[in-house]
PDB file of C-alpha atoms and ligand atoms in Angstrom:
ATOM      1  CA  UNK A  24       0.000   0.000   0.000  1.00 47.00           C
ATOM      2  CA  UNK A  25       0.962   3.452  -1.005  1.00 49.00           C
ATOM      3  CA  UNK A  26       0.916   6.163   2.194  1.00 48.00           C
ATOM      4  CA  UNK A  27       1.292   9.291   1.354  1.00 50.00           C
ATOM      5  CA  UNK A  28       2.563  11.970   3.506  1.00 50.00           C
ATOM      6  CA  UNK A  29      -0.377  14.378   2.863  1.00 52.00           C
ATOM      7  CA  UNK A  30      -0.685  17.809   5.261  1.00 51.00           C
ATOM      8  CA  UNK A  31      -3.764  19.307   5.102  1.00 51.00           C
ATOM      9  CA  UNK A  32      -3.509  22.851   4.155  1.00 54.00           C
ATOM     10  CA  UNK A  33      -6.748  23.697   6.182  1.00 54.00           C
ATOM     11  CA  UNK A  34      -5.699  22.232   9.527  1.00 53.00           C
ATOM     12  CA  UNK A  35      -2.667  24.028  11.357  1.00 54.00           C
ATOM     13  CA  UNK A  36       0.165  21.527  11.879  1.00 59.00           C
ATOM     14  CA  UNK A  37       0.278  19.697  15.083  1.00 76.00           C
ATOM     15  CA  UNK A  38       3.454  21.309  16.937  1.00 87.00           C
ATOM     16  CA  UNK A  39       5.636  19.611  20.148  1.00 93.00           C
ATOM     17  CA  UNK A  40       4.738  23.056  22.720  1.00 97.00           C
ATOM     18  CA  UNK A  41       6.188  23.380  26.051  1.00 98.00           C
ATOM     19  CA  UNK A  42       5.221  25.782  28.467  1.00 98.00           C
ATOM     20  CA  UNK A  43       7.855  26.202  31.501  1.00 98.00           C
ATOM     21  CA  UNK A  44       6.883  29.208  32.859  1.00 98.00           C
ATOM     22  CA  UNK A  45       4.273  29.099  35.315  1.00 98.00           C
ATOM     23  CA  UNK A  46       3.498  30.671  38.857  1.00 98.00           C
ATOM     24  CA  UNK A  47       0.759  28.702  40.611  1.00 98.00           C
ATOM     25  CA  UNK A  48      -0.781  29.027  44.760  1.00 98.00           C
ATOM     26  CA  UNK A  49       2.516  27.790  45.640  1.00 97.00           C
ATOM     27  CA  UNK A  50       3.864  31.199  44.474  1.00 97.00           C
ATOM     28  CA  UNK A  51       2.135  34.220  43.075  1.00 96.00           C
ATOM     29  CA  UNK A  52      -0.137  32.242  40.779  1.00 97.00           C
ATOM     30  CA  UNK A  53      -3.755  32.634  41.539  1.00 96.00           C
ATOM     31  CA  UNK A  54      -4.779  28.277  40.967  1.00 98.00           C
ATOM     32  CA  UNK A  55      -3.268  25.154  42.199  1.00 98.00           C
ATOM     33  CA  UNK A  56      -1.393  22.898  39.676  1.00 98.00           C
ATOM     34  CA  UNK A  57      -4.227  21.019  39.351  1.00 98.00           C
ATOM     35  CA  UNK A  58      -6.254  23.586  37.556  1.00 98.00           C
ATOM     36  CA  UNK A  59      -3.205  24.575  34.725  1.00 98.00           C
ATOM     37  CA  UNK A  60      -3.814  21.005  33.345  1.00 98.00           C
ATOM     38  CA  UNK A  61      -6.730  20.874  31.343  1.00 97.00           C
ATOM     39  CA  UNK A  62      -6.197  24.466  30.017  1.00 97.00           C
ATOM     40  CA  UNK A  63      -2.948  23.453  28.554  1.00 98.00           C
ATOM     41  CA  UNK A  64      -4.246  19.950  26.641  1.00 97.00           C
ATOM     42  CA  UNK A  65      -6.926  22.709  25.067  1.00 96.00           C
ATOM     43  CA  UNK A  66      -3.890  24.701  24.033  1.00 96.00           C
ATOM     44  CA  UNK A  67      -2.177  22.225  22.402  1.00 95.00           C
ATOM     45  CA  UNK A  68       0.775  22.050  24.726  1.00 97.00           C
ATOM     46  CA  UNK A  69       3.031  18.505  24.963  1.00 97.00           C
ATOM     47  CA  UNK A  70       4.657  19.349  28.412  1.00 98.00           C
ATOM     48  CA  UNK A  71       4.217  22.319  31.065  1.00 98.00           C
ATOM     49  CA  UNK A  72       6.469  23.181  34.093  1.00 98.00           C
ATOM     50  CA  UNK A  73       5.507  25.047  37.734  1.00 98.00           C
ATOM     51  CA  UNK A  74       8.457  27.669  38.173  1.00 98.00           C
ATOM     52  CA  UNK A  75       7.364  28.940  41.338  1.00 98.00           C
ATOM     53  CA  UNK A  76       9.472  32.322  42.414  1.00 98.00           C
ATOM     54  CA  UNK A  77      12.101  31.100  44.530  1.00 97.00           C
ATOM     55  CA  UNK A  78      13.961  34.518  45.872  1.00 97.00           C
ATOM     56  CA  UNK A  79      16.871  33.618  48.339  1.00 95.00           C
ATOM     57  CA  UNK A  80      18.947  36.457  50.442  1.00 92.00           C
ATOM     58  CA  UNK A  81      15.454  38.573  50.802  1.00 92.00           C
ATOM     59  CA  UNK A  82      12.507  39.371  53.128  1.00 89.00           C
ATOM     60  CA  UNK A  83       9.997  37.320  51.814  1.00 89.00           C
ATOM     61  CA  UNK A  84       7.212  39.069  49.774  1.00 91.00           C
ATOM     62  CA  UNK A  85       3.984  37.903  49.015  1.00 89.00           C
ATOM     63  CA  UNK A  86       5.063  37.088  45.605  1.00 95.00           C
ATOM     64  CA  UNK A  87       8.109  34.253  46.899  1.00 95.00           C
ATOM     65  CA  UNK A  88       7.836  31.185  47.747  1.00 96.00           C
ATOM     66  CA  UNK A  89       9.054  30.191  51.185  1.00 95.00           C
ATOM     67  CA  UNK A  90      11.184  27.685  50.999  1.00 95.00           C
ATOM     68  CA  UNK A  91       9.743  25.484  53.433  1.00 96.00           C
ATOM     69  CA  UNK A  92       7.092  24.791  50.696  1.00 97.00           C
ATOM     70  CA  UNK A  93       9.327  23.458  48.572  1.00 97.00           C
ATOM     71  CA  UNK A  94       9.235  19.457  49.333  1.00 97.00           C
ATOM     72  CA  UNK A  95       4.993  19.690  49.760  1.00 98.00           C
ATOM     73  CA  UNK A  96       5.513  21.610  46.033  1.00 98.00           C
ATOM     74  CA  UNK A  97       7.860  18.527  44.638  1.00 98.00           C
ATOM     75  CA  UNK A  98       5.642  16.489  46.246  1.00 98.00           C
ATOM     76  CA  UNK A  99       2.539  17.812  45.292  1.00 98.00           C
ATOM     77  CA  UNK A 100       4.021  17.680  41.289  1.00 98.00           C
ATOM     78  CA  UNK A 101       4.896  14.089  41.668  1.00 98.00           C
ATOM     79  CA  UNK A 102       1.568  13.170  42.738  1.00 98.00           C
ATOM     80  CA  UNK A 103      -0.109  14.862  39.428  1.00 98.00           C
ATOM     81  CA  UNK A 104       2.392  13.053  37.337  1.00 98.00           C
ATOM     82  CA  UNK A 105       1.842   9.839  38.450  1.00 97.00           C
ATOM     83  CA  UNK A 106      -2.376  10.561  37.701  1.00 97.00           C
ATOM     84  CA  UNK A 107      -1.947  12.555  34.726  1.00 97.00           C
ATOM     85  CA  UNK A 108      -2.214  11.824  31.356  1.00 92.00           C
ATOM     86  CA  UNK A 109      -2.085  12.992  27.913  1.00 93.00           C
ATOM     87  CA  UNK A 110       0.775  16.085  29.192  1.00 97.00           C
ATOM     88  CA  UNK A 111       4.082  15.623  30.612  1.00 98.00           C
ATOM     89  CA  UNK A 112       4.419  17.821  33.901  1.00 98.00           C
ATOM     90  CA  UNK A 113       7.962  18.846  34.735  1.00 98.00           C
ATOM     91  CA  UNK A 114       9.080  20.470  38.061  1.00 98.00           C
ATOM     92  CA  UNK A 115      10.900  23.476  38.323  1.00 98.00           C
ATOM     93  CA  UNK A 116      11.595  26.986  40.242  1.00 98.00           C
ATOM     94  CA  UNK A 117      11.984  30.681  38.916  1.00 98.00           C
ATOM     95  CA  UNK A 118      15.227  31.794  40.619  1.00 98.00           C
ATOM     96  CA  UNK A 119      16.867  35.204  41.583  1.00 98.00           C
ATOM     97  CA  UNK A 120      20.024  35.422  40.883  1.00 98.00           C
ATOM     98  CA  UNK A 121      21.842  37.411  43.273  1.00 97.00           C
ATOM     99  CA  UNK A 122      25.841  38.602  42.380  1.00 96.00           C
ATOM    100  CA  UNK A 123      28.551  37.302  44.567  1.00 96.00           C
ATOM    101  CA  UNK A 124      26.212  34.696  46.086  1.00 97.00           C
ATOM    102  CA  UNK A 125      26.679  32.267  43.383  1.00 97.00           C
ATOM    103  CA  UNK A 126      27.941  29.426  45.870  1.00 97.00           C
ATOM    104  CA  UNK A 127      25.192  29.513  48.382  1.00 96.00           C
ATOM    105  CA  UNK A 128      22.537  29.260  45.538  1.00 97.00           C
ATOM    106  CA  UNK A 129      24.597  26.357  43.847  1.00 97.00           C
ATOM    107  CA  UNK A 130      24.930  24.625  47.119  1.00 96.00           C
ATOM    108  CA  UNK A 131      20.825  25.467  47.778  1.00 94.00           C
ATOM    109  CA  UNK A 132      19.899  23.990  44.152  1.00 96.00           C
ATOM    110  CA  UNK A 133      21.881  20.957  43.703  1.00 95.00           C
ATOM    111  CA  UNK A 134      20.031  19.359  46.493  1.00 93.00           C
ATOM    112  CA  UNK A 135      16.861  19.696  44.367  1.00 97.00           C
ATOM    113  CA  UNK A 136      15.475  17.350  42.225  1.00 97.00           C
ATOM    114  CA  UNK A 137      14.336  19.634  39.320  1.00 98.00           C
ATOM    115  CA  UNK A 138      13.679  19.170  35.479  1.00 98.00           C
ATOM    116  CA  UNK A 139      15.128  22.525  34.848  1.00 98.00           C
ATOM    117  CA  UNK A 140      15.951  25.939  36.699  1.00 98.00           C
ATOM    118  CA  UNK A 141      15.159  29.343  34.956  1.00 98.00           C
ATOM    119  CA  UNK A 142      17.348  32.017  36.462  1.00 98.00           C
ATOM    120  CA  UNK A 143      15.845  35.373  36.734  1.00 98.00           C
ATOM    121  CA  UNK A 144      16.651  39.042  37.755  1.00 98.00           C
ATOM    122  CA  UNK A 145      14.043  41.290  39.136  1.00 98.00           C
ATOM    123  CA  UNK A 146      15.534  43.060  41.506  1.00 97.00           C
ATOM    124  CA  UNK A 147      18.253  45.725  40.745  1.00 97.00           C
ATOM    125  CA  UNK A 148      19.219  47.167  44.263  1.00 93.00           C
ATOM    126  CA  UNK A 149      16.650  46.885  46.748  1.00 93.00           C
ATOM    127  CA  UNK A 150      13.722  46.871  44.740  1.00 95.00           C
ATOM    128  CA  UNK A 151      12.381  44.602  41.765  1.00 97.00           C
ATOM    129  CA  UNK A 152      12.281  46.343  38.078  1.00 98.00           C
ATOM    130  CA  UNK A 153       8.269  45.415  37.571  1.00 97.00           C
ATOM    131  CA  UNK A 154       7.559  47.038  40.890  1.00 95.00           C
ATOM    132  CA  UNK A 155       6.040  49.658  39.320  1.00 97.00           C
ATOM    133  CA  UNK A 156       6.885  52.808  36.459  1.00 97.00           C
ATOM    134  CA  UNK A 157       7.799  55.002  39.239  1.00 97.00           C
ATOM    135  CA  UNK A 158      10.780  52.854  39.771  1.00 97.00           C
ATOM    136  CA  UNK A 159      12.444  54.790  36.904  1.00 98.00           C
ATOM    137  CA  UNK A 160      11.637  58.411  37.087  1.00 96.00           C
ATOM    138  CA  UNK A 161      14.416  60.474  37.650  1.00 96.00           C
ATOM    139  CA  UNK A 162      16.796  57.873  36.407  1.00 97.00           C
ATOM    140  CA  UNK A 163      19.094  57.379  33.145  1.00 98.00           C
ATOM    141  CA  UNK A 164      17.176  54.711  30.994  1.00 98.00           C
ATOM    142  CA  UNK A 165      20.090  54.139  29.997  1.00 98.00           C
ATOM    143  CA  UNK A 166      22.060  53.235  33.022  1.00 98.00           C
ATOM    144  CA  UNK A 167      19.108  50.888  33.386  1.00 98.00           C
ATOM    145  CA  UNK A 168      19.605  49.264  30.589  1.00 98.00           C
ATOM    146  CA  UNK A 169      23.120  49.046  31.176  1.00 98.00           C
ATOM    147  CA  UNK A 170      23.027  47.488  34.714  1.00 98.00           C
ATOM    148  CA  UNK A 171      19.773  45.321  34.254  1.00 98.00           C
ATOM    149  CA  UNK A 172      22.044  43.538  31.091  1.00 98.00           C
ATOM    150  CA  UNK A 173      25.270  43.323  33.024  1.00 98.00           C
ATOM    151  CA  UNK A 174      23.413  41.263  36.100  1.00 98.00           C
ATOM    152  CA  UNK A 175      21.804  39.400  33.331  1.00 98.00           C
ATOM    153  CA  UNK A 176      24.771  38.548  32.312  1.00 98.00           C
ATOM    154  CA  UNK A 177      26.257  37.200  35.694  1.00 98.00           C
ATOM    155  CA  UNK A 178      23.673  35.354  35.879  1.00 98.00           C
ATOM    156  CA  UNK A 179      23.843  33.257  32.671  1.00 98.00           C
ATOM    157  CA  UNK A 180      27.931  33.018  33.254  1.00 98.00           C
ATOM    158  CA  UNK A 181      27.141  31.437  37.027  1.00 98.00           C
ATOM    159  CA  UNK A 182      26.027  28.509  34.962  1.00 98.00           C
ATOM    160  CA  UNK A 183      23.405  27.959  37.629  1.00 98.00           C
ATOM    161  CA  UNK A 184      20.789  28.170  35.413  1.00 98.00           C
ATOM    162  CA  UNK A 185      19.234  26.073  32.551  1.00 98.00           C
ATOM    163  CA  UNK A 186      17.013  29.276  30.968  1.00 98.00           C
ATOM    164  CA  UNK A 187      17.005  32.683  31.441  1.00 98.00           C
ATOM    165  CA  UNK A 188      13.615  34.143  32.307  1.00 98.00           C
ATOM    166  CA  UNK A 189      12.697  37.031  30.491  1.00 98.00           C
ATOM    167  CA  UNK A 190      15.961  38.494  29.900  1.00 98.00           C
ATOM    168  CA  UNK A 191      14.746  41.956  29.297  1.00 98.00           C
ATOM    169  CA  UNK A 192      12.781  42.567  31.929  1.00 98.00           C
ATOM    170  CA  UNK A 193      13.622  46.131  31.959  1.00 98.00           C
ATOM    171  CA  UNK A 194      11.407  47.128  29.178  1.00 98.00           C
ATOM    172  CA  UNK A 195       8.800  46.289  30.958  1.00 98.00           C
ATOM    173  CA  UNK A 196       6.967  50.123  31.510  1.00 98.00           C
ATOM    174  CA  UNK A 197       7.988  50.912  27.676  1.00 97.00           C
ATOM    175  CA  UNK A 198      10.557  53.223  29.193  1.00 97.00           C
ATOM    176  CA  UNK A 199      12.697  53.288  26.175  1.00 96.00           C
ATOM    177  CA  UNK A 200      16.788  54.071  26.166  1.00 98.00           C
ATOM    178  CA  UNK A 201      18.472  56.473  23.511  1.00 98.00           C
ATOM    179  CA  UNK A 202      21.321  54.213  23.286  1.00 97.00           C
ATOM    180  CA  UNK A 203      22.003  51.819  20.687  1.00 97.00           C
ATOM    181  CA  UNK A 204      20.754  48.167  22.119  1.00 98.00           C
ATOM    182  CA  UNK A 205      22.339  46.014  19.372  1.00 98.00           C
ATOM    183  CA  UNK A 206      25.584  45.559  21.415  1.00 98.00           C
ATOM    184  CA  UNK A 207      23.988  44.783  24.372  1.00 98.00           C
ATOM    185  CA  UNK A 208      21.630  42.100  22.738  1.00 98.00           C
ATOM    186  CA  UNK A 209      24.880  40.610  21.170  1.00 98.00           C
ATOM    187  CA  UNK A 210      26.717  40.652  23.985  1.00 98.00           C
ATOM    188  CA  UNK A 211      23.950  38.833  25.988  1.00 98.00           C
ATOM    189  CA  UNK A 212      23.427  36.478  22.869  1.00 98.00           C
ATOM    190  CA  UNK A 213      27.456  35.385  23.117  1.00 98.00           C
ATOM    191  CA  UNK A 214      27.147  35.035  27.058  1.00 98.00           C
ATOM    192  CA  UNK A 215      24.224  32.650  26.171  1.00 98.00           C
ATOM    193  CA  UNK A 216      25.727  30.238  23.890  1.00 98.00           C
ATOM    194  CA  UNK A 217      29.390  30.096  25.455  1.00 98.00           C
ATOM    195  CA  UNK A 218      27.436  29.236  29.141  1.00 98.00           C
ATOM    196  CA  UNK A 219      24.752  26.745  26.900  1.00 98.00           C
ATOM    197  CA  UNK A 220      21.747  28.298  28.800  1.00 98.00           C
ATOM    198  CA  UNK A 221      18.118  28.728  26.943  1.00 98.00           C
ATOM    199  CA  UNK A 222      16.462  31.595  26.433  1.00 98.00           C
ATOM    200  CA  UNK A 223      12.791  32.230  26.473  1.00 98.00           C
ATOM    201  CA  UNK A 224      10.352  33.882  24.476  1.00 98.00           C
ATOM    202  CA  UNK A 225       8.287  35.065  27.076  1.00 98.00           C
ATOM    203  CA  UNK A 226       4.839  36.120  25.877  1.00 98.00           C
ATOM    204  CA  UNK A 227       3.201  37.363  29.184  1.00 98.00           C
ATOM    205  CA  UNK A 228       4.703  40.867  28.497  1.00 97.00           C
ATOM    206  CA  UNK A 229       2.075  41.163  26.144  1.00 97.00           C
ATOM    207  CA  UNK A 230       0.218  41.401  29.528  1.00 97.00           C
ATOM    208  CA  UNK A 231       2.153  44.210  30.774  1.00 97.00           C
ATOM    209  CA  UNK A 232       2.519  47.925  29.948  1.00 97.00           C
ATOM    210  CA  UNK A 233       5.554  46.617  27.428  1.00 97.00           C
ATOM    211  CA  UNK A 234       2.805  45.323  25.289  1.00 97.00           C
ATOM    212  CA  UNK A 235       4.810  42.834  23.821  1.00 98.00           C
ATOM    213  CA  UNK A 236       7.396  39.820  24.256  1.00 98.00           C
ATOM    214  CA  UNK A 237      10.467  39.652  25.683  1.00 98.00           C
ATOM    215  CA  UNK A 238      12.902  39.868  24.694  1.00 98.00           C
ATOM    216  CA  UNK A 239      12.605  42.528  22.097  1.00 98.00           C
ATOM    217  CA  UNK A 240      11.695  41.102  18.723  1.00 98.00           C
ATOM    218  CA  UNK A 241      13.940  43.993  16.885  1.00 97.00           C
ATOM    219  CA  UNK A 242      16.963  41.708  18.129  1.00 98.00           C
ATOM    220  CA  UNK A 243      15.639  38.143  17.909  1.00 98.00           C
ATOM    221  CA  UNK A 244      17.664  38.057  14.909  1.00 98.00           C
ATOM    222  CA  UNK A 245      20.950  37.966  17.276  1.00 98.00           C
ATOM    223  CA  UNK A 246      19.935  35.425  19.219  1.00 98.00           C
ATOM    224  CA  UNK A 247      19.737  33.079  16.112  1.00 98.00           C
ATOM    225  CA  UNK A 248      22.954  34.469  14.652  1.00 98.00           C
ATOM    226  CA  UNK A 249      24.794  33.357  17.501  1.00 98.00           C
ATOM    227  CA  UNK A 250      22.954  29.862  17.590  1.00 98.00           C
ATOM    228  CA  UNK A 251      21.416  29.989  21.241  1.00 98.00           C
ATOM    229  CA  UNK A 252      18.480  27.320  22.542  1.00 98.00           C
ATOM    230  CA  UNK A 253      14.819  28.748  22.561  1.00 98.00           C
ATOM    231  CA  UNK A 254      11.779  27.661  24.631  1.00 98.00           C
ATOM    232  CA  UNK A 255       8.538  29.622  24.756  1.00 98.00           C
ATOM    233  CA  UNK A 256       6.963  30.272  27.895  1.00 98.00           C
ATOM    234  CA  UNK A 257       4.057  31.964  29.424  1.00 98.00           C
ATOM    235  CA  UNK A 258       4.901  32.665  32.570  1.00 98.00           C
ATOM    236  CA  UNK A 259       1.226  32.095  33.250  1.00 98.00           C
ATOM    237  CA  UNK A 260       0.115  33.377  36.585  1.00 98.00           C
ATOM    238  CA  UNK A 261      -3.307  31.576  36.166  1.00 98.00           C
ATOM    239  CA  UNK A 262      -4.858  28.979  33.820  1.00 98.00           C
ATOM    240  CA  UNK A 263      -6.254  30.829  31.476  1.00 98.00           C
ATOM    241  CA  UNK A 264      -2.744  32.480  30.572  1.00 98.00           C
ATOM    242  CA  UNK A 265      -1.316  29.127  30.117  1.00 98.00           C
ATOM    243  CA  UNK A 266       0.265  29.216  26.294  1.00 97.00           C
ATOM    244  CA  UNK A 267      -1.047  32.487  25.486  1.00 98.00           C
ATOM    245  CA  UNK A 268      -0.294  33.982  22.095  1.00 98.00           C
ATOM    246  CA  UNK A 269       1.766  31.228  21.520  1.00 97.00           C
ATOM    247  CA  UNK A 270       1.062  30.342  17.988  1.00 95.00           C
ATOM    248  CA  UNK A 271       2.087  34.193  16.992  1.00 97.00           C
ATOM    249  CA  UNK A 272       5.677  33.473  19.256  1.00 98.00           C
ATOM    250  CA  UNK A 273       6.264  29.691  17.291  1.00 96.00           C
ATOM    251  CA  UNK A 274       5.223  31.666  14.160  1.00 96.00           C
ATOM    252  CA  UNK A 275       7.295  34.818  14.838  1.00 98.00           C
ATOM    253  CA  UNK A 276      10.718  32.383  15.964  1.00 98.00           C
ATOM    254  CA  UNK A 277      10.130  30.382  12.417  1.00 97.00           C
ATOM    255  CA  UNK A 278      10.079  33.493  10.380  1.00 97.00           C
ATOM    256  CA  UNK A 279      13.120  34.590  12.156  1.00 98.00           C
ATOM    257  CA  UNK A 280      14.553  31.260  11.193  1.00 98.00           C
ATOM    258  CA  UNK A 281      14.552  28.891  14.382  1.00 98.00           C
ATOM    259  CA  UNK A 282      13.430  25.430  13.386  1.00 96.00           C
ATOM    260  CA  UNK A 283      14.232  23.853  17.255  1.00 97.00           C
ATOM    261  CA  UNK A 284      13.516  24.147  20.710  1.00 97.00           C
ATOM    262  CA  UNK A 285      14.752  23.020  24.255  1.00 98.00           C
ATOM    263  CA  UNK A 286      12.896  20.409  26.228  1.00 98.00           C
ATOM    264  CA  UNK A 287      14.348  19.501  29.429  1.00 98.00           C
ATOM    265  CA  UNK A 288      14.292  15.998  31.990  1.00 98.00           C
ATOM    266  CA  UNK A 289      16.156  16.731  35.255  1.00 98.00           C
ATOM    267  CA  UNK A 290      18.384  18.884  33.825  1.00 98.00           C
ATOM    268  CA  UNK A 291      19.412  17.643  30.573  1.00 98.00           C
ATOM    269  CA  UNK A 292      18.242  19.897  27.515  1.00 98.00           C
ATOM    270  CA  UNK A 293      17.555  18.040  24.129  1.00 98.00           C
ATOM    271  CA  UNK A 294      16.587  19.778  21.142  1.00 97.00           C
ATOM    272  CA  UNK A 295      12.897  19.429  18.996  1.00 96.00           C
ATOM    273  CA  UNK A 296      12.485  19.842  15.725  1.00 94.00           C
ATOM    274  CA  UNK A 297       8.874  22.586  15.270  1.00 90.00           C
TER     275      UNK A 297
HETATM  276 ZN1   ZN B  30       9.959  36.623  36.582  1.00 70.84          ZN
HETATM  277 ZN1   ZN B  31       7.707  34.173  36.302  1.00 70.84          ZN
END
């Protein structure tokens, strides 16, 4: 018998999705696990991840999880695996990176039994970047821009991390610099690939004053020039956010000329084809 290997120009094409990005009770999120699950079969999506905020070295805020949640968290994860199917669930943390405390975070992590780690910076100073716009007036953009990339930076060359969470964060009131970017992007780009850590399209600024993804699509371009891993996340801080506006993202990476992404099993990244 003959098969043909006919696509159907009226159906879209069945993509492998991951969403690793999430925030759920355990965190900031407003639903348990539980309730991410069935919005993410609707949305198509192969495999999601909890990334609650893990934020070591600080007061806790309302938006952290404490860390004495973290086993009943694992635990809780473990317990949806074993009774869910149909979507792979993978266990992970959204992490501050702090500089100069590189070897108390390493020696907090490794203990963990995670699928991945996204390394984040909010805070620059004492206060986080998305606090709110008044967080910039009266400063240089610029300088902003500057610092917020350098601590980016430090954190992808700790090597603690497996993806980078939103990596520039600081656009996230629109505030925009006079400087030329394109350095900075390439700079960041390099620091990626030498270090092998992932970076994510992250669509929830689309949700925020930004009004679009991060990072900036003007330099997406770099970030295939120099060859680094993608993933496309959500950072979905309920269910109904869970792999929003991701057919424009996986649309806008192919144009752009990615043809891969990272999935990730306790910490090993392998590459799939989309
Ligand atoms: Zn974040
Ligand atoms: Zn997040």
């Amino acid at each position: 018998m003959k098969v043909l290997n006919y696509k159907c120009p009226f159906l879209p094409e069945m993509i492998y999705k991951t969403d690793y990005h999430m925030h759920s009770s355990y965190s900031d999120g407003r639903s348990v696990p539980d309730d991410y699950i069935a919005p993410a079969i609707a949305a198509g999506i192969s495999e999601i991840g909890f990334s609650e905020h893990l934020t070591l070295f600080k007061d806790l805020e309302d938006w952290n999880m404490n860390p004495v949640n973290i086993p009943p968290y694992i635990a809780h994860l473990k317990a949806l695996q074993k009774i869910t199917k149909n979507i792979k669930i993978k266990i992970g943390l959204e992490v501050d990176f702090f500089a100069g405390k590189e070897k108390e975070i390493a020696t907090y992590l490794d203990k963990l039994p995670l699928d991945y780690i996204i390394g984040s910076v909010h805070y620059l100073g004492e206060k986080t970047v998305d606090v709110g716009p008044e967080f910039y007036e009266g400063k240089s953009i610029n300088k902003l821009f500057e610092s917020y990339f350098e601590s980016i930076n430090s954190a992808i060359a700790s090597e603690l991390f497996d993806i980078i969470g939103h990596c520039d964060l600081i656009r996230i009131y629109g505030y925009k610099p006079s400087a030329d970017l394109e350095p900075l992007y390439r700079r960041l780009a390099r620091t990626m690939k030498k270090h092998n850590v992932t970076f994510e399209v992250n669509t929830n600024g689309r949700n925020r004053p930004l009004a679009d993804f991060y990072p900036d699509r003007r330099f997406l371009h770099i970030f295939r020039e120099e060859n680094v891993p993608v993933c496309v996340n959500s950072d979905a801080h309920m269910p109904s956010r869970v792999g929003q506006y991701f057919d424009e993202a996986y649309d806008l990476l192919r144009y752009i000329g990615f043809t891969e992404m990272a999935v990730f099993e306790k910490r090993v990244r392998k590459m799939v084809p989309f």
